[in-house]
PDB file of C-alpha atoms in Angstrom:
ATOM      1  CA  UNK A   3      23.727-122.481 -98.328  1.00 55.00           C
ATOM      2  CA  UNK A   4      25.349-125.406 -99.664  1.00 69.00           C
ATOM      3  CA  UNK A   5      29.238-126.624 -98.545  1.00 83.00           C
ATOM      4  CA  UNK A   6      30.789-127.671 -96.106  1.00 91.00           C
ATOM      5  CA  UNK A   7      31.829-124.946 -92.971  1.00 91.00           C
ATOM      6  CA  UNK A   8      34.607-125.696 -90.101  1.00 93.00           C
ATOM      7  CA  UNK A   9      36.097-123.217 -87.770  1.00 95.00           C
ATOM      8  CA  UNK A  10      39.104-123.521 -86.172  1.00 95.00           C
ATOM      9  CA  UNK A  11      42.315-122.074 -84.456  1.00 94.00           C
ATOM     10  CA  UNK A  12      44.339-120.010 -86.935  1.00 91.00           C
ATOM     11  CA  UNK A  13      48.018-121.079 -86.193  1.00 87.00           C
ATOM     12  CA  UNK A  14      50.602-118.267 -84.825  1.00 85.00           C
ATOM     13  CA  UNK A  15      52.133-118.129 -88.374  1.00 86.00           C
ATOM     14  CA  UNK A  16      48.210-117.755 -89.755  1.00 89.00           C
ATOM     15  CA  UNK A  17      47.246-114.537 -87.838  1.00 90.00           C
ATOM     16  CA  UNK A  18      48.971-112.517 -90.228  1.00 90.00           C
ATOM     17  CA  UNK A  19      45.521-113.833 -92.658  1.00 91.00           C
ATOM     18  CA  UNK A  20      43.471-111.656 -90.389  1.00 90.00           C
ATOM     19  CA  UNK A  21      45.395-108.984 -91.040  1.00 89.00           C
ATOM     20  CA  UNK A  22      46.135-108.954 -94.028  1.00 92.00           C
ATOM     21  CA  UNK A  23      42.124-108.965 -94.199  1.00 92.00           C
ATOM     22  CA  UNK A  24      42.039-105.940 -92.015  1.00 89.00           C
ATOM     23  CA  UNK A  25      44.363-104.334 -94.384  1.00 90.00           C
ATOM     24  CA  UNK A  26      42.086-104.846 -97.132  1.00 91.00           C
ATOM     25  CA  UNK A  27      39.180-103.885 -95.411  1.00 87.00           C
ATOM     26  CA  UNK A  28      41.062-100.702 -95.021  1.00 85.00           C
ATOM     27  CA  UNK A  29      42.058-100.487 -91.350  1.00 87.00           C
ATOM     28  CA  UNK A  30      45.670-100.356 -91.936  1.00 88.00           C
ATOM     29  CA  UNK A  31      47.409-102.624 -89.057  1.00 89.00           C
ATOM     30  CA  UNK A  32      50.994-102.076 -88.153  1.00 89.00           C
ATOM     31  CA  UNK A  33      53.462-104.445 -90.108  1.00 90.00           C
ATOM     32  CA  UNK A  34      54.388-106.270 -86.536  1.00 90.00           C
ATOM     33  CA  UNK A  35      50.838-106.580 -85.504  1.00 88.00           C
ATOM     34  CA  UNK A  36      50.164-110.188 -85.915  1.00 85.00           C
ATOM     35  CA  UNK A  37      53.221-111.743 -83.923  1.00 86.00           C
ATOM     36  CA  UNK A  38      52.665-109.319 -81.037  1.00 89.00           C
ATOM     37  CA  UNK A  39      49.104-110.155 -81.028  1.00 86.00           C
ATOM     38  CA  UNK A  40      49.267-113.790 -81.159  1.00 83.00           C
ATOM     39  CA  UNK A  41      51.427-113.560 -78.265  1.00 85.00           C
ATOM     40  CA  UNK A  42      48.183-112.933 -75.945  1.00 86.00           C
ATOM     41  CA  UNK A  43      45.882-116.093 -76.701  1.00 90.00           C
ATOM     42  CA  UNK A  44      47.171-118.474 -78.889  1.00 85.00           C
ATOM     43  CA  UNK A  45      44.041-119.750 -79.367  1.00 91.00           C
ATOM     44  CA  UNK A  46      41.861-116.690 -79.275  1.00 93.00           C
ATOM     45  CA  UNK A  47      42.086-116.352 -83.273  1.00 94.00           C
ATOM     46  CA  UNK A  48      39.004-118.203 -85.012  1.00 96.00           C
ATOM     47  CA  UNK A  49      38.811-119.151 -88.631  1.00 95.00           C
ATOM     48  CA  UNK A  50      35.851-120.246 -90.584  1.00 95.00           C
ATOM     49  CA  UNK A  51      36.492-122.501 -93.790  1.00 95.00           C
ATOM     50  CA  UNK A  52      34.091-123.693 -96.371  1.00 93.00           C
ATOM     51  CA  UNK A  53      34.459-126.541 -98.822  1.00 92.00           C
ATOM     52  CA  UNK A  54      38.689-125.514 -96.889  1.00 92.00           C
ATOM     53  CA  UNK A  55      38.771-122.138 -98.424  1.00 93.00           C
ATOM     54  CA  UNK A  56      39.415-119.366 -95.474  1.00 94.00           C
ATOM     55  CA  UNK A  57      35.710-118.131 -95.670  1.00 94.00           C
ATOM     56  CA  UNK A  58      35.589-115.682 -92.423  1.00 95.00           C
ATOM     57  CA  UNK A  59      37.783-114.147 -89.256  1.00 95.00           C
ATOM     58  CA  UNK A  60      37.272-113.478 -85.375  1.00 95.00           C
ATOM     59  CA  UNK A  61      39.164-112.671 -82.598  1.00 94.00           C
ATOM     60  CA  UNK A  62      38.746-113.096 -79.182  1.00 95.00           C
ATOM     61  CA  UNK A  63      41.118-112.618 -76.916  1.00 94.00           C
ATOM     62  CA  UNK A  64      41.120-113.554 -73.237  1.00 96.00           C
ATOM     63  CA  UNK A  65      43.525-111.289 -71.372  1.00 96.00           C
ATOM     64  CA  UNK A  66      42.546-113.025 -67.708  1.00 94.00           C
ATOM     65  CA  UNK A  67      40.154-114.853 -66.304  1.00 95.00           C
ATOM     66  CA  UNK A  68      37.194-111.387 -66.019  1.00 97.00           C
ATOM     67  CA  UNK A  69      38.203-110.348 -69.535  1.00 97.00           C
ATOM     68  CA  UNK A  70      38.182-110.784 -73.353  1.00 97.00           C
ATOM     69  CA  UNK A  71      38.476-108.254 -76.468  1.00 96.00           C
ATOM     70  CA  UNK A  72      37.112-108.857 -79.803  1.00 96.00           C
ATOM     71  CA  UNK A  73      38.186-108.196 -82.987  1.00 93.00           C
ATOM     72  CA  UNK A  74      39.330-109.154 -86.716  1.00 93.00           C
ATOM     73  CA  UNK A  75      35.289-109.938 -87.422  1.00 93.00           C
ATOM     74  CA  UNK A  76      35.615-109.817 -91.081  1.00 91.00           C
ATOM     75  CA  UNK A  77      33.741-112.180 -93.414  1.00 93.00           C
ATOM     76  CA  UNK A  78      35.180-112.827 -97.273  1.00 92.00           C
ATOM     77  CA  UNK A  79      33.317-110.334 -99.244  1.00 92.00           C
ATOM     78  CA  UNK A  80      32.009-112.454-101.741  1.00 91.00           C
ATOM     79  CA  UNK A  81      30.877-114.879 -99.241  1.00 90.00           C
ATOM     80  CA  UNK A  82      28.810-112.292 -96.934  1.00 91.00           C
ATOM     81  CA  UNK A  83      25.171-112.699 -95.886  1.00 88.00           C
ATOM     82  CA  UNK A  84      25.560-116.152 -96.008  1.00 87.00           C
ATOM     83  CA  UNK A  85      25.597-116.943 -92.599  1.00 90.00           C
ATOM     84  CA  UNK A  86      29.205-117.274 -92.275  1.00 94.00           C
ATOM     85  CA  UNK A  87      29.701-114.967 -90.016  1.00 90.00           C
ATOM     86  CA  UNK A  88      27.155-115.737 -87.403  1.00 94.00           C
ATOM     87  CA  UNK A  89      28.438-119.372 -86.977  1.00 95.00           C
ATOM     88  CA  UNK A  90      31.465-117.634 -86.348  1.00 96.00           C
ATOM     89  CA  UNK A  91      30.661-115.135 -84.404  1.00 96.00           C
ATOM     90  CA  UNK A  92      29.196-117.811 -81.946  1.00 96.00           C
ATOM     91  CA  UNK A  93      32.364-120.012 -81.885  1.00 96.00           C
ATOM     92  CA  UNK A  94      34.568-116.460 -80.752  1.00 96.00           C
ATOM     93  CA  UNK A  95      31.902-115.446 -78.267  1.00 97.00           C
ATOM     94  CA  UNK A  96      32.153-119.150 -76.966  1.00 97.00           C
ATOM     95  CA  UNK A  97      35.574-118.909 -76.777  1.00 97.00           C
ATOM     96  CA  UNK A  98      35.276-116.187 -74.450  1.00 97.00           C
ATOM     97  CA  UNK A  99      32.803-117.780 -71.648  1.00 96.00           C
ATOM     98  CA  UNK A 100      31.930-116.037 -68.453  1.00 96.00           C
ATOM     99  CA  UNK A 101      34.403-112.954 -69.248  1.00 97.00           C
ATOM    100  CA  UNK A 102      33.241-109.090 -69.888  1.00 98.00           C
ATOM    101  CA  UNK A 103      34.154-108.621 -73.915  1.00 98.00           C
ATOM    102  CA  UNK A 104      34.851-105.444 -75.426  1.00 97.00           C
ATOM    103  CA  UNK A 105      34.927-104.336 -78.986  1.00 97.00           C
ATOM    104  CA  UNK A 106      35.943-101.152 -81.394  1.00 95.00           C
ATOM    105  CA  UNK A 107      33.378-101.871 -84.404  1.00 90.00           C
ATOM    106  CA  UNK A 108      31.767 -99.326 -86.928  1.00 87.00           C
ATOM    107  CA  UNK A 109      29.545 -97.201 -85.634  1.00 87.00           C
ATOM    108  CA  UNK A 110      27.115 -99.094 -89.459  1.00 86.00           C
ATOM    109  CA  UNK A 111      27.298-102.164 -87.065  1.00 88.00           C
ATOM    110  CA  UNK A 112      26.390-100.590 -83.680  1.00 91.00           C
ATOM    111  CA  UNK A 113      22.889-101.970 -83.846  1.00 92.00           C
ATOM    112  CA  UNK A 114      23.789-105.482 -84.323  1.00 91.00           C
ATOM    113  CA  UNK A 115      26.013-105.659 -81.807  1.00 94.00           C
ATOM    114  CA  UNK A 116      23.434-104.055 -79.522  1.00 95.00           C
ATOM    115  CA  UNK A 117      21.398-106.875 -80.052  1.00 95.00           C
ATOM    116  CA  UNK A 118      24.308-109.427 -79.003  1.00 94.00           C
ATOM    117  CA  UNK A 119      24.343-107.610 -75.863  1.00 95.00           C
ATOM    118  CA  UNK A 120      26.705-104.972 -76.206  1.00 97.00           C
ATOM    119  CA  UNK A 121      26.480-101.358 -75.038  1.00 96.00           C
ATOM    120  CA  UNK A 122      27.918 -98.351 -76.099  1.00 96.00           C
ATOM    121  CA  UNK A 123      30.801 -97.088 -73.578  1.00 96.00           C
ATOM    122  CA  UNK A 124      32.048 -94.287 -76.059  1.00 96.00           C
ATOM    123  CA  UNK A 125      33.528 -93.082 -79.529  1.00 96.00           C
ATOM    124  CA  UNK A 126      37.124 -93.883 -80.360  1.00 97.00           C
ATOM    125  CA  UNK A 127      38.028 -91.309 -83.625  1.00 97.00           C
ATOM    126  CA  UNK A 128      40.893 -92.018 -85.632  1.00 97.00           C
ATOM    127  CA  UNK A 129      42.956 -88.869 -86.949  1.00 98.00           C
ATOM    128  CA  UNK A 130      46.353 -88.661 -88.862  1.00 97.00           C
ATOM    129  CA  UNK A 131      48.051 -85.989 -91.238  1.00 97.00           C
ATOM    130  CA  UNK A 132      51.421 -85.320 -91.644  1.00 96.00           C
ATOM    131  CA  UNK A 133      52.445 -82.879 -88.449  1.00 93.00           C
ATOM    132  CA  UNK A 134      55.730 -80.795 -88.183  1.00 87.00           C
ATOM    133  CA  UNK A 135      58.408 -82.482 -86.985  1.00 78.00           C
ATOM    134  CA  UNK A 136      58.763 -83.070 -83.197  1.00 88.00           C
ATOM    135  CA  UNK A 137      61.769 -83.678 -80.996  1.00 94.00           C
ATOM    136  CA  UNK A 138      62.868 -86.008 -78.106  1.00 91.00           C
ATOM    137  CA  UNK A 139      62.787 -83.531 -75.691  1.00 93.00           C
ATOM    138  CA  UNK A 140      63.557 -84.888 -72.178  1.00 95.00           C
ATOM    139  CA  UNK A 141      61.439 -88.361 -72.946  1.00 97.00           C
ATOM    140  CA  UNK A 142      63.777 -91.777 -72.615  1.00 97.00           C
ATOM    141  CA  UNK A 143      63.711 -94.763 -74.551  1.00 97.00           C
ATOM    142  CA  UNK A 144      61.313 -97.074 -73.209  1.00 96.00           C
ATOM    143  CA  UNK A 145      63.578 -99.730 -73.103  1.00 95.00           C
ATOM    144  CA  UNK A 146      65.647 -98.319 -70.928  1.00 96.00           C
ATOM    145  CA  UNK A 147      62.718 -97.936 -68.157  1.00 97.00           C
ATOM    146  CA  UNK A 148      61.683-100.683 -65.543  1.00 96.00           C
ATOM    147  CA  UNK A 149      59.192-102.631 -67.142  1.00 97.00           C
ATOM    148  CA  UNK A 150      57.052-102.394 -64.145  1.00 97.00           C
ATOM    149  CA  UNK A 151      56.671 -98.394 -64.532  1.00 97.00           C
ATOM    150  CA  UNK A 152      54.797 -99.098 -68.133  1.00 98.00           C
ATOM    151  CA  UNK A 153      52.481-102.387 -66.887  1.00 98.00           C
ATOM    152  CA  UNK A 154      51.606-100.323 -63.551  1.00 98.00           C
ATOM    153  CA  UNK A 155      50.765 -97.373 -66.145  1.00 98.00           C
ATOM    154  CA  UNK A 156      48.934 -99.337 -68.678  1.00 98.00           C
ATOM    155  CA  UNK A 157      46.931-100.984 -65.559  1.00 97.00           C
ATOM    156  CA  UNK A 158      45.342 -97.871 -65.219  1.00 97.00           C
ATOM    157  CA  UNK A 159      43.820 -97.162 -68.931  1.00 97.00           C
ATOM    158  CA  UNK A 160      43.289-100.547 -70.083  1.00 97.00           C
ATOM    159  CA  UNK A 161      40.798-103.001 -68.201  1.00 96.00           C
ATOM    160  CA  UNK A 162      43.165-106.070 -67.750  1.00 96.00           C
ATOM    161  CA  UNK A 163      46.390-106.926 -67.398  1.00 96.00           C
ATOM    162  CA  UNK A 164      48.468-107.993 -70.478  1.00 95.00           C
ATOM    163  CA  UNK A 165      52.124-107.954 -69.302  1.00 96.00           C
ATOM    164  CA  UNK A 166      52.640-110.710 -72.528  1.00 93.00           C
ATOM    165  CA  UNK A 167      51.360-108.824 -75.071  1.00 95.00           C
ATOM    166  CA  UNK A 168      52.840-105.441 -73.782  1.00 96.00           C
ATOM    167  CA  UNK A 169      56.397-107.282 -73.743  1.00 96.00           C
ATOM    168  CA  UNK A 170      56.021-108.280 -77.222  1.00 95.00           C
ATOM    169  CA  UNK A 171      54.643-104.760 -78.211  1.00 97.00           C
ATOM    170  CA  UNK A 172      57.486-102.893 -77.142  1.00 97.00           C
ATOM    171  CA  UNK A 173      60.057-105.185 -78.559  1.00 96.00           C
ATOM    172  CA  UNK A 174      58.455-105.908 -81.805  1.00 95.00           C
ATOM    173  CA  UNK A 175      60.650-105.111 -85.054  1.00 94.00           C
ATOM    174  CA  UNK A 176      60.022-101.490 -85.776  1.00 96.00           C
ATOM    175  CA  UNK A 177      58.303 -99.906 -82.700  1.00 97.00           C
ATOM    176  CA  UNK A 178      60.064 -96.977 -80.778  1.00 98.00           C
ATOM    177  CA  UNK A 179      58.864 -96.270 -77.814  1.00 98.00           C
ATOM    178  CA  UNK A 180      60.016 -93.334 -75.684  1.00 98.00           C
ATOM    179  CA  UNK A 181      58.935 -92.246 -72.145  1.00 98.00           C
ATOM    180  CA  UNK A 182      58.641 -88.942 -69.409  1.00 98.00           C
ATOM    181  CA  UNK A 183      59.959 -89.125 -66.120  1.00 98.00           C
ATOM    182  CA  UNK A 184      59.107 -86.576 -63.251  1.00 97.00           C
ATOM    183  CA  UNK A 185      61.001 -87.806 -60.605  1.00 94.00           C
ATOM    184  CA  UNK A 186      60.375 -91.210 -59.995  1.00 92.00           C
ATOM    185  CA  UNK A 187      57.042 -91.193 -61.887  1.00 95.00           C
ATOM    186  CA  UNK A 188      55.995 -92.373 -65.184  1.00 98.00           C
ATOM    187  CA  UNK A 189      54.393 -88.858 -65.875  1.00 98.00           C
ATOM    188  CA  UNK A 190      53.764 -90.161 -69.821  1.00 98.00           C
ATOM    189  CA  UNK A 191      54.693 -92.885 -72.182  1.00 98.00           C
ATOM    190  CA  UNK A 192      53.542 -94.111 -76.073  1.00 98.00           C
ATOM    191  CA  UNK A 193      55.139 -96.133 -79.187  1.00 98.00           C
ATOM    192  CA  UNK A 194      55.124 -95.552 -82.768  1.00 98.00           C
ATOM    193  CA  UNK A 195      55.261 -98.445 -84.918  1.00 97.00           C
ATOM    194  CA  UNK A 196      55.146 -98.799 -89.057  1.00 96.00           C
ATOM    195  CA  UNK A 197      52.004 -99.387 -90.605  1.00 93.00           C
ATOM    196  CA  UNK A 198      50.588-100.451 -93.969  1.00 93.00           C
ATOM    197  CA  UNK A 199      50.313 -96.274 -94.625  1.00 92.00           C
ATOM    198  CA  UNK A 200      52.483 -94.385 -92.614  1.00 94.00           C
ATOM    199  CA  UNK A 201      53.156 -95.044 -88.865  1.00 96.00           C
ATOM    200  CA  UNK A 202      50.384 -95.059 -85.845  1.00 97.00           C
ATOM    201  CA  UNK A 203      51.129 -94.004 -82.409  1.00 98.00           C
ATOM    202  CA  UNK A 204      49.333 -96.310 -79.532  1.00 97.00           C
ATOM    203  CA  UNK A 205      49.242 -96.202 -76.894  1.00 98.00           C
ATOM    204  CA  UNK A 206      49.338 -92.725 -76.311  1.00 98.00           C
ATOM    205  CA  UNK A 207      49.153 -92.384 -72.260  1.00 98.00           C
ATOM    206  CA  UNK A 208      50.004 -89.419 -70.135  1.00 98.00           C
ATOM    207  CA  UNK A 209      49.199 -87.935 -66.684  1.00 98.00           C
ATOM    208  CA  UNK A 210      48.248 -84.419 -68.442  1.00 98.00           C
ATOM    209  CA  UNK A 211      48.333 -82.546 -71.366  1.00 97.00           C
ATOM    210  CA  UNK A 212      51.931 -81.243 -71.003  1.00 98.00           C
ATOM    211  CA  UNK A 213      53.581 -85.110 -70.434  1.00 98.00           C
ATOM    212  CA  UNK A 214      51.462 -86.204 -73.664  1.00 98.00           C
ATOM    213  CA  UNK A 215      52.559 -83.573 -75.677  1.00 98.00           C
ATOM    214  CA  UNK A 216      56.113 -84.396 -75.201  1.00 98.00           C
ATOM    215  CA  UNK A 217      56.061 -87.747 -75.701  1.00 98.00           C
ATOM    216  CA  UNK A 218      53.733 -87.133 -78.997  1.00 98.00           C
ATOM    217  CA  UNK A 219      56.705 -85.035 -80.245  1.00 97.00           C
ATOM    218  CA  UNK A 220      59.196 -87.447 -78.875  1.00 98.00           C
ATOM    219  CA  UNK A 221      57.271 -90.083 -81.009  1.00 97.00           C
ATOM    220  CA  UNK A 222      56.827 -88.222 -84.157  1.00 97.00           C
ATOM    221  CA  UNK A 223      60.371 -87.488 -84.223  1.00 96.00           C
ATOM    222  CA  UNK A 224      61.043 -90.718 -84.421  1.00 95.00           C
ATOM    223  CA  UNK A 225      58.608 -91.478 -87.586  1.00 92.00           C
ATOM    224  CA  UNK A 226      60.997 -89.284 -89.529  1.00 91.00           C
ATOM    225  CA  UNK A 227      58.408 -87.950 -91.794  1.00 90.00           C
ATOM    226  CA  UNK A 228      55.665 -90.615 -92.296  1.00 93.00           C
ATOM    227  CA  UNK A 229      52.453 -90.148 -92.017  1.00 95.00           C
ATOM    228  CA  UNK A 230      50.897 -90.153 -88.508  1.00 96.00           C
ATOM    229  CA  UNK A 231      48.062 -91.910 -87.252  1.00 97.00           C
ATOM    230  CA  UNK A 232      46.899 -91.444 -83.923  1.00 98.00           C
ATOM    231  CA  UNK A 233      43.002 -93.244 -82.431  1.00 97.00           C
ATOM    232  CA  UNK A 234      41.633 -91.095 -79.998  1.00 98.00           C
ATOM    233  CA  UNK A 235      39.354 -91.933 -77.369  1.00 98.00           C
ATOM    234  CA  UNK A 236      36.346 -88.953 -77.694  1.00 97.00           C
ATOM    235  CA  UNK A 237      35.800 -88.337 -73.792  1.00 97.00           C
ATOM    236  CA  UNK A 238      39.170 -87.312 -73.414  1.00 98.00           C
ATOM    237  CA  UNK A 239      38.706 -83.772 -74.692  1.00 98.00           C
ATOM    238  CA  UNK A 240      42.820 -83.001 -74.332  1.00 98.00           C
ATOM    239  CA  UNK A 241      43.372 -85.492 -76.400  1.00 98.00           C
ATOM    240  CA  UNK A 242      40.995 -84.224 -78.929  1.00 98.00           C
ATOM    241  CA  UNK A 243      43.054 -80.666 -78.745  1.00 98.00           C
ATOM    242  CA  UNK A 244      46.596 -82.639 -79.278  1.00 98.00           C
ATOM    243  CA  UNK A 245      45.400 -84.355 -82.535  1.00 98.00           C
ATOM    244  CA  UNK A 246      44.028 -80.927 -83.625  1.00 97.00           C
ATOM    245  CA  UNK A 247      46.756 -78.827 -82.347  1.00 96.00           C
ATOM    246  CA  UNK A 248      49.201 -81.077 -84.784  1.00 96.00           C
ATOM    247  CA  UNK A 249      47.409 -80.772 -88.046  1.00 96.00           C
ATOM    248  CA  UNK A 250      45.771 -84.781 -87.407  1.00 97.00           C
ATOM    249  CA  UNK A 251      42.121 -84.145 -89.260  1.00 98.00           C
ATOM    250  CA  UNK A 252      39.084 -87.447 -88.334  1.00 98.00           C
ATOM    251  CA  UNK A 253      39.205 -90.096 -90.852  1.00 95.00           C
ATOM    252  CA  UNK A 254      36.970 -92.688 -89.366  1.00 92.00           C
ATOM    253  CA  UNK A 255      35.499 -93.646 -86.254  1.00 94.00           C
ATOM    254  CA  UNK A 256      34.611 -96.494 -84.146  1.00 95.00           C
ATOM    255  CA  UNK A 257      32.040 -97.712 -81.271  1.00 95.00           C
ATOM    256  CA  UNK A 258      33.828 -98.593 -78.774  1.00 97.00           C
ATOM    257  CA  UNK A 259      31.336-101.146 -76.934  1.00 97.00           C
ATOM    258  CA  UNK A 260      31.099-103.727 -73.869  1.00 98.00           C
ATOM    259  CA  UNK A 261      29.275-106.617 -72.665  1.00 97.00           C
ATOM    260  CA  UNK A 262      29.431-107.546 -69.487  1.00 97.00           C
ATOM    261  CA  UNK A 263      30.895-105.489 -66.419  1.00 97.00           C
ATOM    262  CA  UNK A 264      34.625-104.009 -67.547  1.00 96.00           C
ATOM    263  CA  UNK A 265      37.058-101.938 -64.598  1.00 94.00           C
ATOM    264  CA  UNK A 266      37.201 -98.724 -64.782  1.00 94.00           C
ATOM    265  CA  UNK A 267      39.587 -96.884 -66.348  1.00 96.00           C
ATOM    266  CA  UNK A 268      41.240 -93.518 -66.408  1.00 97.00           C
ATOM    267  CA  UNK A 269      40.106 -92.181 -69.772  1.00 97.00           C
ATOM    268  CA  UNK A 270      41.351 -89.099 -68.976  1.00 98.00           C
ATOM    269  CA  UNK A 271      45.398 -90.212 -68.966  1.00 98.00           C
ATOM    270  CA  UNK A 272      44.466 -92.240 -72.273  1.00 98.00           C
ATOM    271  CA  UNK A 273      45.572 -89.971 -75.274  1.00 98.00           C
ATOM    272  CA  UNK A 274      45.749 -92.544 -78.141  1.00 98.00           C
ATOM    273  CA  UNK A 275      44.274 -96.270 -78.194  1.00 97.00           C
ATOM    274  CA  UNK A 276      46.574 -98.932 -79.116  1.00 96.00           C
ATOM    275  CA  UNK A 277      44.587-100.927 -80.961  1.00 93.00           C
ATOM    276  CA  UNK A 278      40.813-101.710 -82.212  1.00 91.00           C
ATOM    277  CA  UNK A 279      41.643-104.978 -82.778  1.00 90.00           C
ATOM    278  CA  UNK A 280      42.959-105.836 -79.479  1.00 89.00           C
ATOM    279  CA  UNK A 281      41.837-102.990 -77.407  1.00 88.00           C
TER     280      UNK A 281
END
């Protein structure tokens, strides 16, 4: 291959390049999604150049010291099979050292990964339709809970903390979260946000079935009457039943795959991803 190839740090007001990649690539990111994630790792998003011309994207994330999440791996698609990519891929991967790294990639890619040294932890399936309108119920704004609640909640489905990047998620331009008490307890909580098509709900997270369908209802009342899109973890068979139950049909899927040892977590209270870029 002849030129010239650099990588380096996309800028905060260059991350919305990687998405607007994503976009075309067909994943349909939520319009706030780039300032929210750049608010995790500044320098966690990679860009290749050749001959200066943005040739390739990675992400990789480092939410603490155990653990990093990749995404955004998209190479131009006239420049592909090239080896691009790779030289990328190995400056991301750097970029993450020691730490456990996770990834939502398609299932077409599952091998390759494989051979990088990541294995399969389960399927994340993406559903959305248009479902009958919902109502708020008894669910609260989110903004109007302790902030502690939702990080001591989001501990429990997520493998490391990200206080930052949940801060900037709820706040962000357009996103409406809403929340179920039971007492004292955080018995469910998720936020909608607008998308490139429609509006996608993540996280989804509840304690049981009941507490997620009222805050899916809270949350789709809020959409007005968008489009939904909701990713749902497979092992998590109730929240297989929700997407059903509302009319959300499987659109596409993803591996969702680790490498390294991750923390548990509580699949089972986890009713709608936030996001396969950033986990």
């Amino acid at each position: 291959m002849t030129g010239t190839i650099t990588i380096r740090p996309l800028g905060a007001n260059e991350i919305c390049l990687a998405v607007d990649w994503a976009a075309q690539e067909g994943w349909n990111p939520g319009l706030a999604d780039a300032a929210c994630f750049g608010a995790v790792d500044p320098e966690g998003f990679l860009l290749a150049e050749l001959d200066g011309e943005p040739a390739a994207t990675i992400s990789v994330v480092n939410y603490d010291a155990r653990f990093a999440f990749l995404g955004f791996y998209i190479v131009r698609p006239d420049l592909r099979g090239r080896g691009i990519g790779w030289k990328l891929w190995q400056a991301g991967l750097a970029h993450a050292g020691g730490r456990s790294v996770g990834l939502d990639g398609v299932p077409a890619q599952q091998a390759n990964y494989a051979k990088q040294g990541f294995a399969l932890a389960y399927r994340n399936i993406r559903f959305a339709g248009n479902p009958a309108t919902g109502e708020a119920g008894d669910t609260v704004d989110l903004a109007d809970l302790p902030f502690g609640l939702i990080e001591a909640s989001d501990g429990e489905i997520f493998p490391a903390p990200r206080a930052a990047f949940l801060k900037a998620w709820l706040s962000a331009p357009g996103h409406i979260g809403r929340g179920l008490l039971r007492g004292d307890r955080l018995a469910g909580w998720g936020v909608v946000r607008p998308a490139r098509a429609g509006r996608k709900i993540g996280p989804l997270v509840a304690e049981d079935e009941a507490a997620a369908e009222a805050v899916f209802r809270a949350l789709r009342a809020a959409a007005g009457s968008d489009d939904i899109v909701l990713d749902v973890p497979e092992p998590n068979p109730a929240a297989l039943a929700l997407a059903r139950r509302h009319g959300l049909a499987p659109v596409f899927e993803t591996a969702r795959m680790y490498r390294g040892a991750v923390r548990p977590v509580a699949l089972e209270k986890l009713y709608g991803v936030t996001s396969f870029e950033l986990g």
